[in-house]
Tab-separated table of C-alpha atoms in Angstrom:
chain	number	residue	atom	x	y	z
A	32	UNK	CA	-27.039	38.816	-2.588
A	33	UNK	CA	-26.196	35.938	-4.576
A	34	UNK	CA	-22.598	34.693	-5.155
A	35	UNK	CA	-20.489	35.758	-7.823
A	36	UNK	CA	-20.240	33.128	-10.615
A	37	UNK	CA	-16.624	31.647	-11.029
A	38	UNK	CA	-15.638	33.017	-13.818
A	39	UNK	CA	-16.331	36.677	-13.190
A	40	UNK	CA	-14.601	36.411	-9.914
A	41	UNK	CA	-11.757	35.146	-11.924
A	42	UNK	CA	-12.224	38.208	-14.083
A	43	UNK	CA	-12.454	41.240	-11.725
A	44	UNK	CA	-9.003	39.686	-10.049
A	45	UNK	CA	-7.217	39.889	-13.411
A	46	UNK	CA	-4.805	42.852	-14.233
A	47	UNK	CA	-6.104	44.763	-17.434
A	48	UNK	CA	-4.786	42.848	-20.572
A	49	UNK	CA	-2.053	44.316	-22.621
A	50	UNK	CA	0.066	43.501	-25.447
A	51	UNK	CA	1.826	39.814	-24.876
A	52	UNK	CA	5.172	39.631	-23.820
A	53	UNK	CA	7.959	39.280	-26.808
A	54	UNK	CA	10.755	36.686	-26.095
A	55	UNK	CA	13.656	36.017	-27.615
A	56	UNK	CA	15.968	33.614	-26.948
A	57	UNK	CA	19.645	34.053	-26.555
A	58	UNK	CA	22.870	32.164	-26.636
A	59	UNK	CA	25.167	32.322	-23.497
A	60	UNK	CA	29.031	33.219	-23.894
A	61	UNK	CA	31.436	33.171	-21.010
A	62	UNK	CA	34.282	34.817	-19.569
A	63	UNK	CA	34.925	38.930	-20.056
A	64	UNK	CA	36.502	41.594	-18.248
A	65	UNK	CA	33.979	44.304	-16.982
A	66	UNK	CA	35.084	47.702	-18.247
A	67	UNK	CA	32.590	49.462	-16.798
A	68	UNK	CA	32.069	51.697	-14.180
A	69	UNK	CA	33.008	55.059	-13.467
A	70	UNK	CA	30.750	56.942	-10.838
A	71	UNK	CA	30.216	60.894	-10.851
A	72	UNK	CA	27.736	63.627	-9.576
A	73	UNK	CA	24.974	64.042	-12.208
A	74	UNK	CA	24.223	67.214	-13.694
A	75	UNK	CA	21.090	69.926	-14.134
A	76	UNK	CA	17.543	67.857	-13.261
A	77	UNK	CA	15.859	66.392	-16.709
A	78	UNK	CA	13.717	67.737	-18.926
A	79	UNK	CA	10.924	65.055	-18.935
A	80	UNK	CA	8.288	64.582	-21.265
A	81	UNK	CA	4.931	63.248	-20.783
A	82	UNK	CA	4.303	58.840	-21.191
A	83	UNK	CA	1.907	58.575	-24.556
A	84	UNK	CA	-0.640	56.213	-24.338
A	85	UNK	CA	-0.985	52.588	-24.994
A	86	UNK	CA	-0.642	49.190	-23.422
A	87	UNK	CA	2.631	47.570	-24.661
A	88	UNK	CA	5.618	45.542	-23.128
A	89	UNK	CA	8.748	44.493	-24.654
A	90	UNK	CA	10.535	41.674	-23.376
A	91	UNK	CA	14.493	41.076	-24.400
A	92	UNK	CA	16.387	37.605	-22.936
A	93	UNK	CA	19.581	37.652	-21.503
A	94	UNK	CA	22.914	35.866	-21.703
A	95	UNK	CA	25.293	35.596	-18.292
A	96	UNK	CA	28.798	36.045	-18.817
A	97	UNK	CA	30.530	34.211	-15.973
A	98	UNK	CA	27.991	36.313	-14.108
A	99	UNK	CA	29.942	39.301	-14.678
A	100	UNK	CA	27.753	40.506	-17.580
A	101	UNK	CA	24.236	40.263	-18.870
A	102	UNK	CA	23.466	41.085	-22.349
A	103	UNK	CA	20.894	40.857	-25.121
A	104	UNK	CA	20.375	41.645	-28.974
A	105	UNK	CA	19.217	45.164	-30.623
A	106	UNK	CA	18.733	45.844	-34.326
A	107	UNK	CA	19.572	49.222	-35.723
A	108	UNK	CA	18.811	50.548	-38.999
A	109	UNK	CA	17.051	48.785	-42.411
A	110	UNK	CA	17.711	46.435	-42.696
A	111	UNK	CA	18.250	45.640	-39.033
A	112	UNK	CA	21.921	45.424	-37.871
A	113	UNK	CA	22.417	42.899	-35.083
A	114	UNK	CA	24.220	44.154	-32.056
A	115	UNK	CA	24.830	42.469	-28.236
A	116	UNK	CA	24.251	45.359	-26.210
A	117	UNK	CA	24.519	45.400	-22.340
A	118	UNK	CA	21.298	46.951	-20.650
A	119	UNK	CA	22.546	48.959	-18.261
A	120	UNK	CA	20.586	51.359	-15.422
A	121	UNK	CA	23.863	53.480	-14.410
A	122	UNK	CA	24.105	54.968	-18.052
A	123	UNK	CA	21.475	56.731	-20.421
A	124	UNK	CA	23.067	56.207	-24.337
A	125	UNK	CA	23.049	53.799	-26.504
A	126	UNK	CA	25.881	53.299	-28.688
A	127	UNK	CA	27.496	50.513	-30.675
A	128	UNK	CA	30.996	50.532	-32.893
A	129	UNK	CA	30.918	51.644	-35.836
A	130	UNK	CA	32.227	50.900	-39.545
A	131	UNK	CA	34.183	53.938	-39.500
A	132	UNK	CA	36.415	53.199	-36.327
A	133	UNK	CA	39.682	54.378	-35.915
A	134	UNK	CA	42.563	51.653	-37.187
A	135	UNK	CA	44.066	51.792	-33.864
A	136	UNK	CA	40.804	51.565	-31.845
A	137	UNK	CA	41.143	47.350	-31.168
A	138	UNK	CA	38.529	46.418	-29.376
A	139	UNK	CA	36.229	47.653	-32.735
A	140	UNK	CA	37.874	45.618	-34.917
A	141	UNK	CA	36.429	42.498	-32.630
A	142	UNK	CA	33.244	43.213	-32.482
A	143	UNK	CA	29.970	44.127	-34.672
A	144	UNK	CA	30.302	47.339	-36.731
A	145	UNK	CA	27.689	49.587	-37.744
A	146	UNK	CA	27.240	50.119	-41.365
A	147	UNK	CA	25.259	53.248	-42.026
A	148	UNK	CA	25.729	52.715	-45.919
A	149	UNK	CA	23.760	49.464	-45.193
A	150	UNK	CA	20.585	51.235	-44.152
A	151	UNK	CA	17.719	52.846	-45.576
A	152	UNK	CA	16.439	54.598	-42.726
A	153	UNK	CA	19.691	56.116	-41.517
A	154	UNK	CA	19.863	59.843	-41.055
A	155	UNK	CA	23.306	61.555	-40.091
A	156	UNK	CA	24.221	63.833	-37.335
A	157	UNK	CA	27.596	64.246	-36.712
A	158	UNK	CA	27.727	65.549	-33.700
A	159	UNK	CA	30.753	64.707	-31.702
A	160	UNK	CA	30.358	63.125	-28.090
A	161	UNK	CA	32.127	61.010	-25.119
A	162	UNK	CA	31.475	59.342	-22.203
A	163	UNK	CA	33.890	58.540	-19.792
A	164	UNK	CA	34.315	54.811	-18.093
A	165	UNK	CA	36.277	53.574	-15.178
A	166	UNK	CA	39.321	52.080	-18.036
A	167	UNK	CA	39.154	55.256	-20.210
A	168	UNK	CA	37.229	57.159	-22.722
A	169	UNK	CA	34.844	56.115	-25.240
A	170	UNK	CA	33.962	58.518	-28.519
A	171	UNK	CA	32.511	58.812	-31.601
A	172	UNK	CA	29.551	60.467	-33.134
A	173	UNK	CA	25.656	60.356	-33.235
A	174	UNK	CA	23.857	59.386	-35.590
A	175	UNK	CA	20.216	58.284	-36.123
A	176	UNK	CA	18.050	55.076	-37.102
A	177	UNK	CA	15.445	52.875	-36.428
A	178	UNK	CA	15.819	50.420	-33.223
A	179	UNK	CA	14.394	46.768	-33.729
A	180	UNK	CA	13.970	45.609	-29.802
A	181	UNK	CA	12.520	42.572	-28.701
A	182	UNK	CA	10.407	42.234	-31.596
A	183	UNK	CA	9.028	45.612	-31.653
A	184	UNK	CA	10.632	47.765	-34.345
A	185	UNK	CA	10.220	51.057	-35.982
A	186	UNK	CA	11.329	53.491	-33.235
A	187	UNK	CA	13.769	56.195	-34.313
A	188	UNK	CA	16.713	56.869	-31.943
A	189	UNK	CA	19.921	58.793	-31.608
A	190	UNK	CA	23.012	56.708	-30.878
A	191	UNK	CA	26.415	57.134	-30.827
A	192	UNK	CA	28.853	55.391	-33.024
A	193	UNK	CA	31.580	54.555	-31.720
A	194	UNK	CA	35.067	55.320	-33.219
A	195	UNK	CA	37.480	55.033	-30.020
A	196	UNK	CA	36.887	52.438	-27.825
A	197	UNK	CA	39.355	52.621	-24.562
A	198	UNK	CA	41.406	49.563	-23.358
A	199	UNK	CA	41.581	45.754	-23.855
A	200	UNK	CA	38.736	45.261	-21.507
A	201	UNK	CA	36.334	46.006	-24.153
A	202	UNK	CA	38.126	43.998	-27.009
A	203	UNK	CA	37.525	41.198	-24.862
A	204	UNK	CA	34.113	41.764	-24.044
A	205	UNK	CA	31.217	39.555	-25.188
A	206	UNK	CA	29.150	42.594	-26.098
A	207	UNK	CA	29.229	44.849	-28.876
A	208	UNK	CA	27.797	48.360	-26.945
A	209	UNK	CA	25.489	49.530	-24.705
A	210	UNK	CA	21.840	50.720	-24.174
A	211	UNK	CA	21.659	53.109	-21.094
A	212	UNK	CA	18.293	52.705	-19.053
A	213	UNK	CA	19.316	55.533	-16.741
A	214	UNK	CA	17.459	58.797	-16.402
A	215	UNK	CA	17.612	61.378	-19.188
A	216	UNK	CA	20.256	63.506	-16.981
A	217	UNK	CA	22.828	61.275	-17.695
A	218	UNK	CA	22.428	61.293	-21.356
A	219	UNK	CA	25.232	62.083	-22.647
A	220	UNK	CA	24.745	65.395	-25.469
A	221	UNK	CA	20.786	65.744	-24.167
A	222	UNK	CA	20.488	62.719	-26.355
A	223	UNK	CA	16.739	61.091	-25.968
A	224	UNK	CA	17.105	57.521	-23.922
A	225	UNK	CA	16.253	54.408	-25.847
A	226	UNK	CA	13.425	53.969	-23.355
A	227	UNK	CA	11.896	57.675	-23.923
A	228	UNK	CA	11.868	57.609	-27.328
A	229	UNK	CA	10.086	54.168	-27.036
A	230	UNK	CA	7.605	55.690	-25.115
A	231	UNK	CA	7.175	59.160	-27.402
A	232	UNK	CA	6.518	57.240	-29.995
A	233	UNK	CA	4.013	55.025	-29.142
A	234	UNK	CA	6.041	51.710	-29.258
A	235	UNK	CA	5.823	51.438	-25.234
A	236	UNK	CA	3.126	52.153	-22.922
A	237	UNK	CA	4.923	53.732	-20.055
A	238	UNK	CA	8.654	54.295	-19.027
A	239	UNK	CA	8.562	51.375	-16.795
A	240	UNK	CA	11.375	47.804	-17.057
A	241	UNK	CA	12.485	44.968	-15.205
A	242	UNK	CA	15.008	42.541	-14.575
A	243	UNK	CA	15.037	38.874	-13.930
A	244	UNK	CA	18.849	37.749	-13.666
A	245	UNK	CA	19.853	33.901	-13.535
A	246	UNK	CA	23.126	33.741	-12.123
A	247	UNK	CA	22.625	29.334	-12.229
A	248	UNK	CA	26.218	28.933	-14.524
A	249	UNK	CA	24.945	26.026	-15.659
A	250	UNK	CA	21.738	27.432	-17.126
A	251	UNK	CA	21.299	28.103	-20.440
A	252	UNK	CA	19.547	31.405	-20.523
A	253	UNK	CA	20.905	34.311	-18.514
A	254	UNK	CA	17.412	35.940	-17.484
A	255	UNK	CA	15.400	38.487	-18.934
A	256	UNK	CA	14.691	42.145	-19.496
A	257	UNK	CA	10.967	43.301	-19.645
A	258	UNK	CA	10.104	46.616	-20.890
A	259	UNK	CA	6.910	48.470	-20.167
A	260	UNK	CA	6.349	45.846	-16.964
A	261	UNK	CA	7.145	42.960	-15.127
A	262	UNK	CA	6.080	39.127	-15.744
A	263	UNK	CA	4.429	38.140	-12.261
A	264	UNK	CA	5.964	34.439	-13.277
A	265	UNK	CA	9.375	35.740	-12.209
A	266	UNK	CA	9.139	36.665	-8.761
A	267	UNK	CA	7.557	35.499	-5.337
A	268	UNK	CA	5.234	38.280	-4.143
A	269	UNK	CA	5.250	40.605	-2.846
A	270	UNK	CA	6.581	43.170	-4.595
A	271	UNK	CA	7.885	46.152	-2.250
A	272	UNK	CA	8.281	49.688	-4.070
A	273	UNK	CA	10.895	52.092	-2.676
A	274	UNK	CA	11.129	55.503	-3.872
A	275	UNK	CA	14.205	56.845	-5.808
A	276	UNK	CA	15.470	59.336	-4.182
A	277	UNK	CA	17.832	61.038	-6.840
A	278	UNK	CA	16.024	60.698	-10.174
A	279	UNK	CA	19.644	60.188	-12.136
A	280	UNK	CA	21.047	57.075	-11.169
A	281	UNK	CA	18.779	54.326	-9.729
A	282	UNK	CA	19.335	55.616	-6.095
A	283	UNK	CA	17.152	54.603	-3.103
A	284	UNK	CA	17.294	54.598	0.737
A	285	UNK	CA	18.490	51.604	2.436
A	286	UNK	CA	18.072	51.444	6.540
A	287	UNK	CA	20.592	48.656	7.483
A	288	UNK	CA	22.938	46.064	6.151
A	289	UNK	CA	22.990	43.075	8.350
A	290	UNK	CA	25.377	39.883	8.609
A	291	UNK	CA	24.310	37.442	11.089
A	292	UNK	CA	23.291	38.271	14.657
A	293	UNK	CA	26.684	40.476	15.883
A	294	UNK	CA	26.995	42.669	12.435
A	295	UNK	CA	25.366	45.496	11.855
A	296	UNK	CA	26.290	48.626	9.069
A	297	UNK	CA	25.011	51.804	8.028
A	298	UNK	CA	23.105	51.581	10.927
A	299	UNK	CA	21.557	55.186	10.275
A	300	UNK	CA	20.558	54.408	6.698
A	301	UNK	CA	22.654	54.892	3.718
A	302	UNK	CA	22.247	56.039	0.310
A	303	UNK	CA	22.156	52.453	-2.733
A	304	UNK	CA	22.187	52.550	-6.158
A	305	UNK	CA	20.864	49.050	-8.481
A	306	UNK	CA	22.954	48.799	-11.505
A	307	UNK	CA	22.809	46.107	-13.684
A	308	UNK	CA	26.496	47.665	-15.096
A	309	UNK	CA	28.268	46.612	-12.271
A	310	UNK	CA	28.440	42.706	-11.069
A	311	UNK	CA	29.208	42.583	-7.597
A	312	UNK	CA	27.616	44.735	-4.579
A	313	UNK	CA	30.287	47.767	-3.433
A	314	UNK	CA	29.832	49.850	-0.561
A	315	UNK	CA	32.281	51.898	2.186
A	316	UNK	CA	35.706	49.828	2.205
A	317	UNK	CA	35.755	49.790	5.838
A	318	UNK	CA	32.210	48.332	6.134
A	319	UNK	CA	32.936	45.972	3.056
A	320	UNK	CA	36.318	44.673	5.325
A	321	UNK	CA	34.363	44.384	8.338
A	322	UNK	CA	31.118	42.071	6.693
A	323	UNK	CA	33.998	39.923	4.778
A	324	UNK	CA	35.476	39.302	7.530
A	325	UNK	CA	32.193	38.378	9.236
A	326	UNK	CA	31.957	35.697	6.932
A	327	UNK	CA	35.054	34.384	7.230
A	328	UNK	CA	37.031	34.794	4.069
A	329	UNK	CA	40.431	35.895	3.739
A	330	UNK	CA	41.879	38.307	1.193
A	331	UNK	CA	44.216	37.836	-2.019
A	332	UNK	CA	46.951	40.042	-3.199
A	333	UNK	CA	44.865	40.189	-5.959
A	334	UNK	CA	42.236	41.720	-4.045
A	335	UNK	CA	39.407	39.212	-4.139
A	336	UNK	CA	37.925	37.660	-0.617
A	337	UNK	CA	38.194	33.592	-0.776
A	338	UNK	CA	36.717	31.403	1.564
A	339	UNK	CA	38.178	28.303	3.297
A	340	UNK	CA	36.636	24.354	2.054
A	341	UNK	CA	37.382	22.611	-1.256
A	342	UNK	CA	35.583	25.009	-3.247
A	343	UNK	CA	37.262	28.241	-4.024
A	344	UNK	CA	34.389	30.797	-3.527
A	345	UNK	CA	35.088	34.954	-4.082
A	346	UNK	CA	32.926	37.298	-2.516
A	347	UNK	CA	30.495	39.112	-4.213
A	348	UNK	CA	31.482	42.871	-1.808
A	349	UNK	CA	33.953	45.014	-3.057
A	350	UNK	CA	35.419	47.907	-1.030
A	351	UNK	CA	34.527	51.281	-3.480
A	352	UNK	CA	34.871	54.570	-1.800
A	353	UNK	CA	32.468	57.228	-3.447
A	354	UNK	CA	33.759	60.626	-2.798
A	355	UNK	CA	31.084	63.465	-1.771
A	356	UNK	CA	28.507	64.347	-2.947
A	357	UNK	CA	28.217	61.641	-5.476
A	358	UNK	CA	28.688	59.453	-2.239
A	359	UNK	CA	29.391	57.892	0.190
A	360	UNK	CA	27.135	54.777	-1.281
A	361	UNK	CA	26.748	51.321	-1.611
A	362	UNK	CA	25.913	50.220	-5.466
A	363	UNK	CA	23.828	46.908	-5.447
A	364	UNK	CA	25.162	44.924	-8.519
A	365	UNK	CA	24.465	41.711	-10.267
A	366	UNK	CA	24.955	39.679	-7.437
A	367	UNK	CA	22.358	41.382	-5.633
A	368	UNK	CA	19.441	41.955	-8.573
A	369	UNK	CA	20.083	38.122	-8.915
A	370	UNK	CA	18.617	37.460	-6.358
A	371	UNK	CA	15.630	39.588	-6.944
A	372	UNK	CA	13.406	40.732	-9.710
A	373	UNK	CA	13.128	44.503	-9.828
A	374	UNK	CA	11.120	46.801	-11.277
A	375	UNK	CA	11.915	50.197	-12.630
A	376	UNK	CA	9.311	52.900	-12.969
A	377	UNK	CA	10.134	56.166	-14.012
A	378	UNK	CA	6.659	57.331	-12.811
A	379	UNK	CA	4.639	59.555	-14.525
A	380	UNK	CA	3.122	63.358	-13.470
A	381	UNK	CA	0.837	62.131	-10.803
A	382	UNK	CA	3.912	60.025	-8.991
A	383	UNK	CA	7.976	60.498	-8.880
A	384	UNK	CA	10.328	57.055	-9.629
A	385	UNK	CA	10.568	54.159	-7.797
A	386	UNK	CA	12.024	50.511	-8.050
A	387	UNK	CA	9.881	47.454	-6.978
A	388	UNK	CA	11.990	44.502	-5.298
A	389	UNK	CA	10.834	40.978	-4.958
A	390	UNK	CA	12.140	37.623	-4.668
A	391	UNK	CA	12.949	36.034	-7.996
A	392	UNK	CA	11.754	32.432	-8.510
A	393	UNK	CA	14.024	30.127	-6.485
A	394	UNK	CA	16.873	28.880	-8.789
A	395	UNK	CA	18.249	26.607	-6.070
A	396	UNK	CA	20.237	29.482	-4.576
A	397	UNK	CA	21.617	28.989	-1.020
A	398	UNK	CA	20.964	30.442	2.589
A	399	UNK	CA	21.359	34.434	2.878
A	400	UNK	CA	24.201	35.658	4.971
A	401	UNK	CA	23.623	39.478	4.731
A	402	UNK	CA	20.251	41.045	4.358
A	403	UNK	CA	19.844	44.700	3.580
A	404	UNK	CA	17.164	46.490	5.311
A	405	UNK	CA	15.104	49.442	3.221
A	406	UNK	CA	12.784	51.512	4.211
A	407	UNK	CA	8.788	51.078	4.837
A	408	UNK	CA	9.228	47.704	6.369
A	409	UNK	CA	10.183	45.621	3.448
A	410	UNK	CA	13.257	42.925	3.215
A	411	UNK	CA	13.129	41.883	-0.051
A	412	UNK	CA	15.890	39.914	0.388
């Protein structure tokens, strides 16, 4: 049999072609609070609908604040309204503040406000709804438009607008609101996810995202968010898929944390959660003293872990005890996904949800000093 020509090996190796991935380029703002999160036991299972057809992907950039927050721009309504939203996997709404805030509701006044008299396509709802965060309760109404994302526009989704926003921590936030990515369980009010209703109507080819987080300060783009896929140009392969084992938050099984040769913890597996919501990596505060301490820092009144040198440098773990059932857990944050690109696939009827994890592109980061260990073999980190 005669070799294949060139070009139709090059061909057969190819993934099938889809729609090109949308970019958009974002400015970078620094220093905020993080007013998020607030953990809890999820409720009944979801009601999930079937992926419509297509080949699409959505990509949104990302500005890094202070690596505490990553965040990108939304339109809603007709014309579109522009907000910063944070994308975040340990929530399922999307809401921004609205026009009609309360007076005494600060951190509205300081940020973006949705105009529904300033839209064509807006359709009222009314209903009342809240969701609760770890500085205090958000709450406002829903209401319905159009969502411009990453170029793609046209999609009509529920939202909440906000008219009590809780604490200072979100007046001095960088970001206007949120757009959940969780699982429809957590929606707050059965509300349809951003990401569903992308999918039922055509806009997206399957329920499927990922994140590539630049935690470089000195960089001027904070990442990017990829809907529908992953680029292959952000990661070293390959890419290991874990299975989610409770289909509300991102939750997986992870077999080990380990910190050098003498340092080993949840050595019979433990239950982790990725959240782009949440900036550092939490687990069990005894385990979270013991691997500090492994590395040698020394704690603040404050709370933070500093290590010795001329460089001040805080630890990315955080002692957070998650009472049963909800936990005990360990919640991989921003300083873990920065290291990695990963991939979240709500599956479809022939397969449940997984993530994929993979090395990101090397950004000049430096020498690992815990690894956590997941199941099936794979380190991706």
């Amino acid at each position: 049999m005669s070799p294949l020509p060139p070009l139709l090996l090059l061909l057969l190796s190819l993934e099938p072609l889809g729609a090109a991935l949308i970019r958009i380029p974002l400015r970078r703002a620094r220093g905020a609070p993080n007013p998020l999160r607030e953990w809890g036991q999820p409720g009944e299972p979801p009601r999930m609908g079937a992926p419509s057809p297509g080949n699409k992907s959505i990509s949104v950039s990302l500005s890094n604040l202070l690596n505490v927050q990553y965040y990108g721009d939304i339109g809603l309504g007709t014309p579109p309204q522009i907000f910063s939203v944070v994308f975040d996997t340990g929530s399922s709404n999307l809401w921004v503040p609205s026009r009609r805030c309360l007076f005494f509701s600060l951190p509205c006044w300081f940020h973006h406000r949705f105009n529904p008299k300033a839209s064509s396509s807006f359709k009222p709802n009314g209903t009342k709804f809240a969701i609760q965060y770890g500085t205090g309760r958000l709450s406002g109404i829903l209401s319905e438009d159009k969502l411009t994302i990453g170029g793609v526009s046209g999609a009509s989704v529920m939202f909440g607008e906000a008219l009590w926003e809780p604490s200072l921590a979100f007046a001095a936030s960088q970001f206007d609101g949120i757009l959940g990515l969780g699982f429809p369980i957590l929606a707050v009010g059965g509300v349809r996810p951003p990401l569903d209703a992308l999918v039922d109507q055509g806009l997206l080819d399957k329920p499927v995202f990922s994140f590539y987080l630049n935690r470089d300060p000195e960089a001027a783009s904070g990442g990017e968010l990829v809907l529908g896929g992953v680029d292959p140009a952000h990661y070293v392969p390959p890419l290991i898929f874990l299975p989610v084992t409770l289909p509300a938050y991102w939750q997986i099984s992870m077999e080990r944390v380990t910190v050098g040769p003498g340092l080993t913890l949840c050595p019979r597996g433990c239950a982790a959660v990725l959240d782009t919501g949440t900036p550092v990596i939490t687990g069990p505060s005894e385990d979270i003293q013991a691997l500090n301490g492994a590395l040698g820092g020394a704690p603040l009144p404050a709370g933070a872990i500093v290590f010795g040198g001329v460089r001040l440098c805080v630890s990315g773990f955080r002692g957070l005890d998650v009472p049963p059932p909800a936990g005990p857990l360990w919640i991989l944050g921003d300083v873990f996904l920065g290291a990695h690109v990963a991939v979240f696939d709500r599956g479809d009827p022939r397969g449940g949800a997984r993530v994929g994890l993979a090395r990101a592109r090397a950004r000049g980061a430096g020498p690992d000093h815990a690894q956590a260990q997941f199941p099936g073999g794979g380190r991706p980190g």
